[in-house]
Amino acid sequence: MSGEDTLVAVMIFVSWATFDWHSIHPRTLKMMPKSETLVMVATVVGTVTTHNLAIGVGVGVIVAMVLFALRVAHFVTVERTVKTIDGHQTATYVVDGELFFASSNGLYTQFEYALDPEHVIIDMHASHLWDASTIAALDAITEKYHHHGTDVKIIGLNDASTLMRERLAGKLGAGH
């Protein structure tokens, strides 16, 4: 037996001895969140398919990131109120949550374009814009309101969101 064969045997033994066999028991897998099981399976498949642990871990990390983004995309809320401001009926939408690619389409559908009065305020004080897709969604929202003859103002953006919007607004296409 060569030195390499001995090292392989030691690595296999250490892997066998340190693996948490309980984690793949069917009863355990049924209790675990489906997303964690999917990440584990993706990591194993990536590793076995490529014979490279680093690639397998990379696949698992990417799957985990996508699943996380899909999960937190649903934490955005939009609340609508209508009241008279300066003698005009005004709909105010308060947007609360982190806005990024996974939540921007949902944001677009939260407004009552045809039912709103001629003045709309979108209050973003409780949100943050993370990427260009959200800027494009805001552009599409304001464009749709303008198509309905509605005056729309976006207020309350934090400094970073304001800078991104100033840089990108109107340059990304309607998209919706």
CSV table of N, CA and C in Angstrom, one decimal:
chain,number,residue,atom,x,y,z
A,1,MET,N,0.9,-1.2,0.0
A,1,MET,CA,0.0,0.0,0.0
A,1,MET,C,0.9,1.2,0.0
A,2,SER,N,0.6,2.2,-0.9
A,2,SER,CA,1.5,3.4,-1.0
A,2,SER,C,1.0,4.4,0.0
A,3,GLY,N,1.7,5.5,0.1
A,3,GLY,CA,1.4,6.6,1.0
A,3,GLY,C,0.1,7.3,0.6
A,4,GLU,N,-0.1,7.4,-0.8
A,4,GLU,CA,-1.4,8.0,-1.2
A,4,GLU,C,-2.6,7.1,-0.9
A,5,ASP,N,-2.4,5.8,-1.0
A,5,ASP,CA,-3.5,4.9,-0.7
A,5,ASP,C,-3.9,5.0,0.8
A,6,THR,N,-2.8,5.1,1.6
A,6,THR,CA,-3.0,5.2,3.1
A,6,THR,C,-3.8,6.5,3.4
A,7,LEU,N,-3.4,7.6,2.7
A,7,LEU,CA,-4.0,8.9,3.0
A,7,LEU,C,-5.5,8.9,2.5
A,8,VAL,N,-5.8,8.2,1.4
A,8,VAL,CA,-7.2,8.1,1.0
A,8,VAL,C,-8.0,7.3,2.0
A,9,ALA,N,-7.4,6.2,2.5
A,9,ALA,CA,-8.1,5.4,3.5
A,9,ALA,C,-8.4,6.2,4.7
A,10,VAL,N,-7.4,7.0,5.2
A,10,VAL,CA,-7.6,7.8,6.4
A,10,VAL,C,-8.7,8.8,6.1
A,11,MET,N,-8.7,9.5,5.0
A,11,MET,CA,-9.7,10.5,4.6
A,11,MET,C,-11.1,9.9,4.6
A,12,ILE,N,-11.2,8.7,4.0
A,12,ILE,CA,-12.5,8.0,4.0
A,12,ILE,C,-13.0,7.6,5.4
A,13,PHE,N,-12.1,7.1,6.2
A,13,PHE,CA,-12.5,6.8,7.6
A,13,PHE,C,-12.9,8.0,8.3
A,14,VAL,N,-12.1,9.1,8.2
A,14,VAL,CA,-12.5,10.3,9.0
A,14,VAL,C,-13.8,10.9,8.5
A,15,SER,N,-14.1,10.8,7.2
A,15,SER,CA,-15.4,11.3,6.6
A,15,SER,C,-16.5,10.4,7.2
A,16,TRP,N,-16.3,9.1,7.2
A,16,TRP,CA,-17.3,8.2,7.7
A,16,TRP,C,-17.6,8.4,9.1
A,17,ALA,N,-16.5,8.6,9.9
A,17,ALA,CA,-16.7,8.7,11.4
A,17,ALA,C,-17.3,10.1,11.8
A,18,THR,N,-17.0,11.1,11.0
A,18,THR,CA,-17.5,12.5,11.4
A,18,THR,C,-18.8,12.9,10.8
A,19,PHE,N,-19.3,12.1,9.8
A,19,PHE,CA,-20.5,12.5,9.2
A,19,PHE,C,-21.7,12.3,10.1
A,20,ASP,N,-22.6,13.2,10.1
A,20,ASP,CA,-23.8,13.1,11.0
A,20,ASP,C,-24.9,12.3,10.3
A,21,TRP,N,-24.8,11.0,10.5
A,21,TRP,CA,-25.7,10.1,9.7
A,21,TRP,C,-27.2,10.4,10.1
A,22,HIS,N,-27.4,10.9,11.2
A,22,HIS,CA,-28.8,11.3,11.6
A,22,HIS,C,-29.4,12.3,10.7
A,23,SER,N,-28.6,13.2,10.1
A,23,SER,CA,-29.1,14.2,9.3
A,23,SER,C,-29.7,13.8,8.0
A,24,ILE,N,-29.4,12.5,7.5
A,24,ILE,CA,-30.0,12.1,6.3
A,24,ILE,C,-31.1,11.0,6.6
A,25,HIS,N,-31.4,10.8,7.8
A,25,HIS,CA,-32.4,9.8,8.1
A,25,HIS,C,-33.8,10.3,7.6
A,26,PRO,N,-34.6,9.5,7.0
A,26,PRO,CA,-35.9,10.0,6.4
A,26,PRO,C,-36.7,10.8,7.4
A,27,ARG,N,-36.8,10.3,8.6
A,27,ARG,CA,-37.6,11.0,9.7
A,27,ARG,C,-37.0,12.4,9.9
A,28,THR,N,-35.7,12.6,9.9
A,28,THR,CA,-35.1,13.9,10.1
A,28,THR,C,-35.4,14.8,8.9
A,29,LEU,N,-35.2,14.2,7.7
A,29,LEU,CA,-35.5,15.0,6.5
A,29,LEU,C,-36.9,15.5,6.4
A,30,LYS,N,-37.9,14.7,6.9
A,30,LYS,CA,-39.3,15.1,6.9
A,30,LYS,C,-39.5,16.3,7.8
A,31,MET,N,-38.7,16.4,8.9
A,31,MET,CA,-38.9,17.5,9.8
A,31,MET,C,-38.2,18.8,9.4
A,32,MET,N,-37.1,18.6,8.6
A,32,MET,CA,-36.3,19.8,8.2
A,32,MET,C,-37.1,20.6,7.2
A,33,PRO,N,-36.8,22.0,7.2
A,33,PRO,CA,-37.4,22.8,6.1
A,33,PRO,C,-37.0,22.3,4.7
A,34,LYS,N,-37.9,22.3,3.8
A,34,LYS,CA,-37.6,21.8,2.4
A,34,LYS,C,-36.5,22.5,1.8
A,35,SER,N,-36.3,23.8,2.1
A,35,SER,CA,-35.2,24.6,1.5
A,35,SER,C,-33.9,24.1,2.0
A,36,GLU,N,-33.8,23.7,3.3
A,36,GLU,CA,-32.5,23.1,3.8
A,36,GLU,C,-32.2,21.8,3.1
A,37,THR,N,-33.2,21.0,2.9
A,37,THR,CA,-33.0,19.7,2.3
A,37,THR,C,-32.5,19.9,0.8
A,38,LEU,N,-33.2,20.9,0.2
A,38,LEU,CA,-32.8,21.1,-1.2
A,38,LEU,C,-31.3,21.6,-1.3
A,39,VAL,N,-30.9,22.5,-0.4
A,39,VAL,CA,-29.5,23.0,-0.4
A,39,VAL,C,-28.6,21.8,-0.2
A,40,MET,N,-28.9,20.9,0.7
A,40,MET,CA,-28.0,19.8,1.0
A,40,MET,C,-28.0,18.9,-0.2
A,41,VAL,N,-29.1,18.6,-0.8
A,41,VAL,CA,-29.1,17.7,-2.0
A,41,VAL,C,-28.3,18.4,-3.2
A,42,ALA,N,-28.5,19.7,-3.4
A,42,ALA,CA,-27.8,20.4,-4.4
A,42,ALA,C,-26.3,20.3,-4.2
A,43,THR,N,-25.9,20.5,-3.0
A,43,THR,CA,-24.4,20.5,-2.6
A,43,THR,C,-23.9,19.1,-2.9
A,44,VAL,N,-24.6,18.0,-2.5
A,44,VAL,CA,-24.1,16.7,-2.7
A,44,VAL,C,-24.0,16.4,-4.2
A,45,VAL,N,-25.1,16.7,-4.9
A,45,VAL,CA,-25.1,16.4,-6.4
A,45,VAL,C,-24.0,17.2,-7.1
A,46,GLY,N,-23.8,18.4,-6.7
A,46,GLY,CA,-22.8,19.2,-7.4
A,46,GLY,C,-21.4,18.7,-7.1
A,47,THR,N,-21.2,18.2,-5.9
A,47,THR,CA,-19.9,17.6,-5.5
A,47,THR,C,-19.7,16.3,-6.2
A,48,VAL,N,-20.7,15.4,-6.2
A,48,VAL,CA,-20.5,14.1,-6.8
A,48,VAL,C,-20.4,14.2,-8.3
A,49,THR,N,-21.2,15.1,-8.9
A,49,THR,CA,-21.2,15.2,-10.4
A,49,THR,C,-19.8,15.8,-10.9
A,50,THR,N,-19.3,16.7,-10.2
A,50,THR,CA,-18.0,17.4,-10.6
A,50,THR,C,-16.8,16.8,-10.0
A,51,HIS,N,-16.9,16.0,-9.0
A,51,HIS,CA,-15.8,15.4,-8.2
A,51,HIS,C,-15.0,16.6,-7.6
A,52,ASN,N,-15.7,17.6,-7.2
A,52,ASN,CA,-15.0,18.8,-6.7
A,52,ASN,C,-15.8,19.4,-5.6
A,53,LEU,N,-15.3,19.3,-4.4
A,53,LEU,CA,-16.1,19.8,-3.2
A,53,LEU,C,-16.3,21.3,-3.3
A,54,ALA,N,-15.4,22.1,-3.8
A,54,ALA,CA,-15.5,23.5,-3.9
A,54,ALA,C,-16.7,23.9,-4.8
A,55,ILE,N,-16.8,23.2,-6.0
A,55,ILE,CA,-17.9,23.5,-6.9
A,55,ILE,C,-19.2,23.0,-6.2
A,56,GLY,N,-19.3,21.9,-5.5
A,56,GLY,CA,-20.5,21.5,-4.9
A,56,GLY,C,-20.9,22.5,-3.8
A,57,VAL,N,-20.0,23.0,-3.0
A,57,VAL,CA,-20.3,24.0,-2.0
A,57,VAL,C,-20.8,25.3,-2.7
A,58,GLY,N,-20.2,25.6,-3.8
A,58,GLY,CA,-20.6,26.8,-4.6
A,58,GLY,C,-22.1,26.6,-5.1
A,59,VAL,N,-22.4,25.5,-5.6
A,59,VAL,CA,-23.8,25.2,-6.0
A,59,VAL,C,-24.7,25.3,-4.8
A,60,GLY,N,-24.4,24.7,-3.7
A,60,GLY,CA,-25.2,24.8,-2.5
A,60,GLY,C,-25.4,26.3,-2.1
A,61,VAL,N,-24.4,27.1,-2.1
A,61,VAL,CA,-24.5,28.5,-1.7
A,61,VAL,C,-25.4,29.2,-2.7
A,62,ILE,N,-25.3,29.0,-3.9
A,62,ILE,CA,-26.2,29.7,-4.9
A,62,ILE,C,-27.6,29.3,-4.7
A,63,VAL,N,-27.9,28.0,-4.5
A,63,VAL,CA,-29.2,27.5,-4.2
A,63,VAL,C,-29.8,28.2,-3.0
A,64,ALA,N,-29.0,28.2,-1.9
A,64,ALA,CA,-29.4,28.9,-0.7
A,64,ALA,C,-29.7,30.3,-0.8
A,65,MET,N,-28.9,31.0,-1.7
A,65,MET,CA,-29.1,32.5,-1.9
A,65,MET,C,-30.4,32.7,-2.6
A,66,VAL,N,-30.7,31.9,-3.6
A,66,VAL,CA,-31.9,32.0,-4.4
A,66,VAL,C,-33.1,31.7,-3.5
A,67,LEU,N,-33.1,30.7,-2.7
A,67,LEU,CA,-34.2,30.3,-1.9
A,67,LEU,C,-34.4,31.4,-0.8
A,68,PHE,N,-33.3,32.0,-0.3
A,68,PHE,CA,-33.5,33.1,0.7
A,68,PHE,C,-34.1,34.3,0.0
A,69,ALA,N,-33.7,34.7,-1.2
A,69,ALA,CA,-34.2,35.8,-1.9
A,69,ALA,C,-35.7,35.6,-2.1
A,70,LEU,N,-36.1,34.4,-2.5
A,70,LEU,CA,-37.5,34.2,-2.7
A,70,LEU,C,-38.3,34.2,-1.4
A,71,ARG,N,-37.7,33.8,-0.3
A,71,ARG,CA,-38.4,33.9,1.0
A,71,ARG,C,-38.6,35.3,1.4
A,72,VAL,N,-37.6,36.1,1.4
A,72,VAL,CA,-37.7,37.5,1.9
A,72,VAL,C,-38.4,38.4,1.0
A,73,ALA,N,-38.6,38.0,-0.3
A,73,ALA,CA,-39.3,38.9,-1.2
A,73,ALA,C,-40.8,39.1,-0.8
A,74,HIS,N,-41.3,38.2,0.0
A,74,HIS,CA,-42.7,38.4,0.5
A,74,HIS,C,-42.9,39.2,1.7
A,75,PHE,N,-41.8,39.8,2.2
A,75,PHE,CA,-41.9,40.6,3.4
A,75,PHE,C,-42.2,42.1,3.1
A,76,VAL,N,-42.5,42.4,1.9
A,76,VAL,CA,-42.8,43.8,1.5
A,76,VAL,C,-44.3,44.0,1.7
A,77,THR,N,-44.7,45.1,2.4
A,77,THR,CA,-46.1,45.4,2.5
A,77,THR,C,-46.3,46.8,1.9
A,78,VAL,N,-47.5,47.0,1.4
A,78,VAL,CA,-47.9,48.3,0.9
A,78,VAL,C,-49.3,48.6,1.5
A,79,GLU,N,-49.4,49.7,2.2
A,79,GLU,CA,-50.7,50.1,2.8
A,79,GLU,C,-51.2,51.3,2.1
A,80,ARG,N,-52.5,51.3,1.8
A,80,ARG,CA,-53.1,52.4,1.0
A,80,ARG,C,-54.1,53.1,1.9
A,81,THR,N,-54.1,54.5,1.9
A,81,THR,CA,-55.1,55.3,2.5
A,81,THR,C,-55.5,56.4,1.5
A,82,VAL,N,-56.7,56.8,1.6
A,82,VAL,CA,-57.2,57.9,0.8
A,82,VAL,C,-57.8,59.0,1.7
A,83,LYS,N,-57.3,60.2,1.5
A,83,LYS,CA,-57.8,61.3,2.3
A,83,LYS,C,-57.6,62.6,1.5
A,84,THR,N,-58.2,63.7,2.0
A,84,THR,CA,-58.1,65.0,1.3
A,84,THR,C,-56.9,65.7,1.9
A,85,ILE,N,-56.0,66.1,0.9
A,85,ILE,CA,-54.8,66.9,1.3
A,85,ILE,C,-54.8,68.1,0.4
A,86,ASP,N,-54.8,69.3,1.0
A,86,ASP,CA,-54.8,70.5,0.3
A,86,ASP,C,-56.0,70.6,-0.7
A,87,GLY,N,-57.1,70.1,-0.3
A,87,GLY,CA,-58.3,70.2,-1.1
A,87,GLY,C,-58.4,69.2,-2.2
A,88,HIS,N,-57.5,68.2,-2.3
A,88,HIS,CA,-57.5,67.2,-3.3
A,88,HIS,C,-57.6,65.8,-2.7
A,89,GLN,N,-58.4,65.0,-3.2
A,89,GLN,CA,-58.4,63.6,-2.8
A,89,GLN,C,-57.0,63.0,-3.2
A,90,THR,N,-56.4,62.4,-2.2
A,90,THR,CA,-55.0,61.9,-2.5
A,90,THR,C,-54.9,60.5,-1.9
A,91,ALA,N,-54.4,59.5,-2.7
A,91,ALA,CA,-54.1,58.2,-2.2
A,91,ALA,C,-52.7,58.2,-1.8
A,92,THR,N,-52.4,57.7,-0.6
A,92,THR,CA,-51.1,57.6,-0.1
A,92,THR,C,-50.8,56.1,0.1
A,93,TYR,N,-49.7,55.6,-0.4
A,93,TYR,CA,-49.2,54.3,-0.3
A,93,TYR,C,-47.9,54.3,0.6
A,94,VAL,N,-47.9,53.6,1.7
A,94,VAL,CA,-46.7,53.4,2.5
A,94,VAL,C,-46.1,52.1,2.2
A,95,VAL,N,-44.9,52.1,1.6
A,95,VAL,CA,-44.2,50.9,1.3
A,95,VAL,C,-43.2,50.5,2.4
A,96,ASP,N,-43.3,49.3,2.9
A,96,ASP,CA,-42.5,48.9,4.0
A,96,ASP,C,-41.8,47.6,3.6
A,97,GLY,N,-40.4,47.6,3.6
A,97,GLY,CA,-39.7,46.4,3.3
A,97,GLY,C,-38.5,46.7,2.4
A,98,GLU,N,-37.7,45.6,2.3
A,98,GLU,CA,-36.5,45.7,1.4
A,98,GLU,C,-36.9,45.4,0.0
A,99,LEU,N,-36.6,46.3,-0.9
A,99,LEU,CA,-37.0,46.1,-2.3
A,99,LEU,C,-35.8,45.7,-3.2
A,100,PHE,N,-35.9,44.6,-3.9
A,100,PHE,CA,-34.9,44.1,-4.8
A,100,PHE,C,-35.5,43.3,-5.8
A,101,PHE,N,-34.7,42.6,-6.7
A,101,PHE,CA,-35.3,41.9,-7.9
A,101,PHE,C,-36.4,41.0,-7.6
A,102,ALA,N,-36.3,40.3,-6.4
A,102,ALA,CA,-37.4,39.3,-6.1
A,102,ALA,C,-38.7,39.9,-5.7
A,103,SER,N,-38.7,41.1,-5.2
A,103,SER,CA,-39.9,41.8,-4.7
A,103,SER,C,-40.4,42.9,-5.6
A,104,SER,N,-39.7,43.2,-6.7
A,104,SER,CA,-40.1,44.4,-7.5
A,104,SER,C,-41.4,44.1,-8.3
A,105,ASN,N,-41.6,42.9,-8.8
A,105,ASN,CA,-42.8,42.6,-9.5
A,105,ASN,C,-44.0,42.6,-8.6
A,106,GLY,N,-43.8,42.1,-7.4
A,106,GLY,CA,-44.9,42.2,-6.4
A,106,GLY,C,-45.3,43.6,-6.1
A,107,LEU,N,-44.3,44.5,-6.0
A,107,LEU,CA,-44.5,45.9,-5.7
A,107,LEU,C,-45.4,46.5,-6.8
A,108,TYR,N,-45.1,46.2,-8.0
A,108,TYR,CA,-45.9,46.8,-9.2
A,108,TYR,C,-47.4,46.5,-9.1
A,109,THR,N,-47.7,45.3,-8.6
A,109,THR,CA,-49.1,44.9,-8.5
A,109,THR,C,-49.9,45.3,-7.3
A,110,GLN,N,-49.2,46.1,-6.4
A,110,GLN,CA,-49.9,46.5,-5.2
A,110,GLN,C,-50.7,47.8,-5.3
A,111,PHE,N,-50.7,48.4,-6.4
A,111,PHE,CA,-51.3,49.7,-6.6
A,111,PHE,C,-52.6,49.6,-7.3
A,112,GLU,N,-53.6,50.5,-7.0
A,112,GLU,CA,-54.9,50.5,-7.6
A,112,GLU,C,-55.0,51.6,-8.6
A,113,TYR,N,-54.3,51.4,-9.7
A,113,TYR,CA,-54.1,52.5,-10.7
A,113,TYR,C,-55.4,53.1,-11.2
A,114,ALA,N,-56.4,52.3,-11.6
A,114,ALA,CA,-57.6,52.8,-12.2
A,114,ALA,C,-58.5,53.4,-11.1
A,115,LEU,N,-58.4,53.0,-9.9
A,115,LEU,CA,-59.3,53.4,-8.8
A,115,LEU,C,-58.8,54.6,-8.0
A,116,ASP,N,-57.5,54.9,-8.1
A,116,ASP,CA,-57.0,56.0,-7.3
A,116,ASP,C,-57.4,57.4,-7.8
A,117,PRO,N,-57.4,58.4,-6.9
A,117,PRO,CA,-57.7,59.7,-7.4
A,117,PRO,C,-56.6,60.3,-8.2
A,118,GLU,N,-56.7,61.6,-8.6
A,118,GLU,CA,-55.7,62.2,-9.5
A,118,GLU,C,-54.4,62.5,-8.8
A,119,HIS,N,-54.3,62.3,-7.5
A,119,HIS,CA,-53.0,62.6,-6.8
A,119,HIS,C,-52.7,61.4,-6.0
A,120,VAL,N,-51.4,60.9,-6.1
A,120,VAL,CA,-50.9,59.7,-5.4
A,120,VAL,C,-49.6,60.1,-4.8
A,121,ILE,N,-49.4,59.7,-3.6
A,121,ILE,CA,-48.1,59.8,-2.9
A,121,ILE,C,-47.6,58.4,-2.6
A,122,ILE,N,-46.4,58.1,-2.9
A,122,ILE,CA,-45.8,56.8,-2.6
A,122,ILE,C,-44.7,57.1,-1.5
A,123,ASP,N,-45.0,56.7,-0.3
A,123,ASP,CA,-44.1,57.0,0.8
A,123,ASP,C,-43.2,55.8,1.0
A,124,MET,N,-41.9,56.1,0.8
A,124,MET,CA,-40.9,55.0,0.9
A,124,MET,C,-40.0,55.1,2.1
A,125,HIS,N,-40.4,55.8,3.2
A,125,HIS,CA,-39.6,56.0,4.3
A,125,HIS,C,-39.3,54.7,5.1
A,126,ALA,N,-40.1,53.7,4.9
A,126,ALA,CA,-39.8,52.4,5.6
A,126,ALA,C,-39.3,51.4,4.7
A,127,SER,N,-38.7,51.8,3.6
A,127,SER,CA,-38.1,50.8,2.7
A,127,SER,C,-36.8,51.2,2.2
A,128,HIS,N,-36.1,50.3,1.5
A,128,HIS,CA,-34.8,50.6,0.9
A,128,HIS,C,-34.8,49.9,-0.5
A,129,LEU,N,-34.2,50.7,-1.5
A,129,LEU,CA,-34.1,50.2,-2.8
A,129,LEU,C,-32.7,49.6,-3.0
A,130,TRP,N,-32.6,48.3,-3.4
A,130,TRP,CA,-31.3,47.6,-3.4
A,130,TRP,C,-30.8,47.4,-4.8
A,131,ASP,N,-31.6,47.5,-5.9
A,131,ASP,CA,-31.0,47.2,-7.2
A,131,ASP,C,-31.8,47.9,-8.3
A,132,ALA,N,-31.3,47.8,-9.5
A,132,ALA,CA,-31.9,48.5,-10.6
A,132,ALA,C,-33.3,48.0,-11.0
A,133,SER,N,-33.6,46.7,-10.7
A,133,SER,CA,-34.9,46.2,-11.0
A,133,SER,C,-36.0,46.9,-10.2
A,134,THR,N,-35.7,47.4,-9.0
A,134,THR,CA,-36.7,48.1,-8.2
A,134,THR,C,-36.9,49.5,-8.8
A,135,ILE,N,-35.8,50.1,-9.3
A,135,ILE,CA,-35.9,51.4,-9.9
A,135,ILE,C,-36.8,51.3,-11.2
A,136,ALA,N,-36.5,50.2,-11.9
A,136,ALA,CA,-37.4,50.0,-13.1
A,136,ALA,C,-38.8,49.8,-12.7
A,137,ALA,N,-39.1,49.1,-11.6
A,137,ALA,CA,-40.5,48.9,-11.2
A,137,ALA,C,-41.1,50.3,-10.8
A,138,LEU,N,-40.4,51.1,-10.1
A,138,LEU,CA,-40.9,52.4,-9.7
A,138,LEU,C,-41.2,53.3,-11.0
A,139,ASP,N,-40.3,53.2,-12.0
A,139,ASP,CA,-40.5,53.8,-13.2
A,139,ASP,C,-41.8,53.4,-13.9
A,140,ALA,N,-42.0,52.0,-13.9
A,140,ALA,CA,-43.2,51.5,-14.5
A,140,ALA,C,-44.4,51.9,-13.7
A,141,ILE,N,-44.4,52.0,-12.4
A,141,ILE,CA,-45.5,52.4,-11.6
A,141,ILE,C,-45.8,53.9,-11.9
A,142,THR,N,-44.8,54.7,-11.9
A,142,THR,CA,-45.1,56.2,-12.2
A,142,THR,C,-45.6,56.3,-13.7
A,143,GLU,N,-45.1,55.5,-14.6
A,143,GLU,CA,-45.5,55.6,-16.0
A,143,GLU,C,-47.0,55.2,-16.1
A,144,LYS,N,-47.4,54.1,-15.4
A,144,LYS,CA,-48.8,53.7,-15.5
A,144,LYS,C,-49.7,54.7,-14.9
A,145,TYR,N,-49.3,55.3,-13.8
A,145,TYR,CA,-50.1,56.4,-13.2
A,145,TYR,C,-50.2,57.6,-14.2
A,146,HIS,N,-49.1,57.9,-14.8
A,146,HIS,CA,-49.2,59.0,-15.8
A,146,HIS,C,-50.1,58.7,-16.9
A,147,HIS,N,-50.1,57.4,-17.3
A,147,HIS,CA,-51.0,56.9,-18.4
A,147,HIS,C,-52.5,57.1,-18.0
A,148,HIS,N,-52.8,57.0,-16.7
A,148,HIS,CA,-54.1,57.2,-16.1
A,148,HIS,C,-54.4,58.7,-15.8
A,149,GLY,N,-53.5,59.6,-16.1
A,149,GLY,CA,-53.7,61.0,-15.8
A,149,GLY,C,-53.5,61.3,-14.4
A,150,THR,N,-52.7,60.6,-13.6
A,150,THR,CA,-52.6,60.7,-12.2
A,150,THR,C,-51.2,61.4,-11.9
A,151,ASP,N,-51.2,62.3,-11.0
A,151,ASP,CA,-50.0,63.0,-10.5
A,151,ASP,C,-49.4,62.1,-9.4
A,152,VAL,N,-48.2,61.6,-9.5
A,152,VAL,CA,-47.6,60.8,-8.5
A,152,VAL,C,-46.3,61.4,-8.0
A,153,LYS,N,-46.1,61.3,-6.7
A,153,LYS,CA,-44.9,61.8,-6.0
A,153,LYS,C,-44.4,60.6,-5.2
A,154,ILE,N,-43.1,60.4,-5.3
A,154,ILE,CA,-42.4,59.4,-4.5
A,154,ILE,C,-41.6,60.2,-3.4
A,155,ILE,N,-41.9,59.9,-2.1
A,155,ILE,CA,-41.3,60.6,-1.0
A,155,ILE,C,-40.6,59.6,-0.1
A,156,GLY,N,-39.7,60.2,0.8
A,156,GLY,CA,-39.2,59.4,1.9
A,156,GLY,C,-38.1,58.4,1.6
A,157,LEU,N,-37.5,58.5,0.4
A,157,LEU,CA,-36.4,57.6,0.1
A,157,LEU,C,-35.2,58.0,0.9
A,158,ASN,N,-34.4,57.0,1.4
A,158,ASN,CA,-33.2,57.3,2.1
A,158,ASN,C,-32.1,57.8,1.2
A,159,ASP,N,-31.0,58.2,1.7
A,159,ASP,CA,-30.0,58.8,0.8
A,159,ASP,C,-29.5,57.9,-0.3
A,160,ALA,N,-29.1,56.6,0.1
A,160,ALA,CA,-28.6,55.7,-0.8
A,160,ALA,C,-29.6,55.4,-1.9
A,161,SER,N,-30.9,55.2,-1.5
A,161,SER,CA,-31.9,54.9,-2.5
A,161,SER,C,-32.2,56.1,-3.4
A,162,THR,N,-32.1,57.3,-2.9
A,162,THR,CA,-32.3,58.5,-3.7
A,162,THR,C,-31.2,58.6,-4.7
A,163,LEU,N,-29.9,58.4,-4.3
A,163,LEU,CA,-28.8,58.5,-5.3
A,163,LEU,C,-28.9,57.5,-6.4
A,164,MET,N,-29.3,56.2,-6.0
A,164,MET,CA,-29.5,55.2,-7.1
A,164,MET,C,-30.6,55.6,-8.0
A,165,ARG,N,-31.7,56.1,-7.5
A,165,ARG,CA,-32.9,56.5,-8.3
A,165,ARG,C,-32.5,57.6,-9.2
A,166,GLU,N,-31.8,58.6,-8.7
A,166,GLU,CA,-31.4,59.8,-9.5
A,166,GLU,C,-30.5,59.3,-10.7
A,167,ARG,N,-29.6,58.3,-10.4
A,167,ARG,CA,-28.7,57.8,-11.4
A,167,ARG,C,-29.4,56.9,-12.5
A,168,LEU,N,-30.4,56.2,-12.1
A,168,LEU,CA,-31.0,55.2,-13.0
A,168,LEU,C,-32.4,55.5,-13.5
A,169,ALA,N,-33.1,56.3,-12.8
A,169,ALA,CA,-34.6,56.5,-13.2
A,169,ALA,C,-34.7,57.0,-14.6
A,170,GLY,N,-35.6,56.4,-15.3
A,170,GLY,CA,-35.9,56.7,-16.7
A,170,GLY,C,-34.9,56.1,-17.7
A,171,LYS,N,-33.9,55.4,-17.3
A,171,LYS,CA,-32.9,54.8,-18.2
A,171,LYS,C,-33.0,53.3,-18.3
A,172,LEU,N,-34.0,52.7,-17.7
A,172,LEU,CA,-34.0,51.2,-17.7
A,172,LEU,C,-35.2,50.6,-18.5
A,173,GLY,N,-36.0,51.4,-19.0
A,173,GLY,CA,-37.2,50.9,-19.8
A,173,GLY,C,-38.3,50.6,-18.9
A,174,ALA,N,-39.5,50.6,-19.4
A,174,ALA,CA,-40.7,50.3,-18.6
A,174,ALA,C,-40.7,48.9,-18.0
A,175,GLY,N,-40.5,47.9,-18.8
A,175,GLY,CA,-40.3,46.5,-18.3
A,175,GLY,C,-41.6,45.9,-17.8
A,176,HIS,N,-42.6,46.6,-17.5
A,176,HIS,CA,-43.8,46.0,-16.9
A,176,HIS,C,-44.9,46.2,-17.8
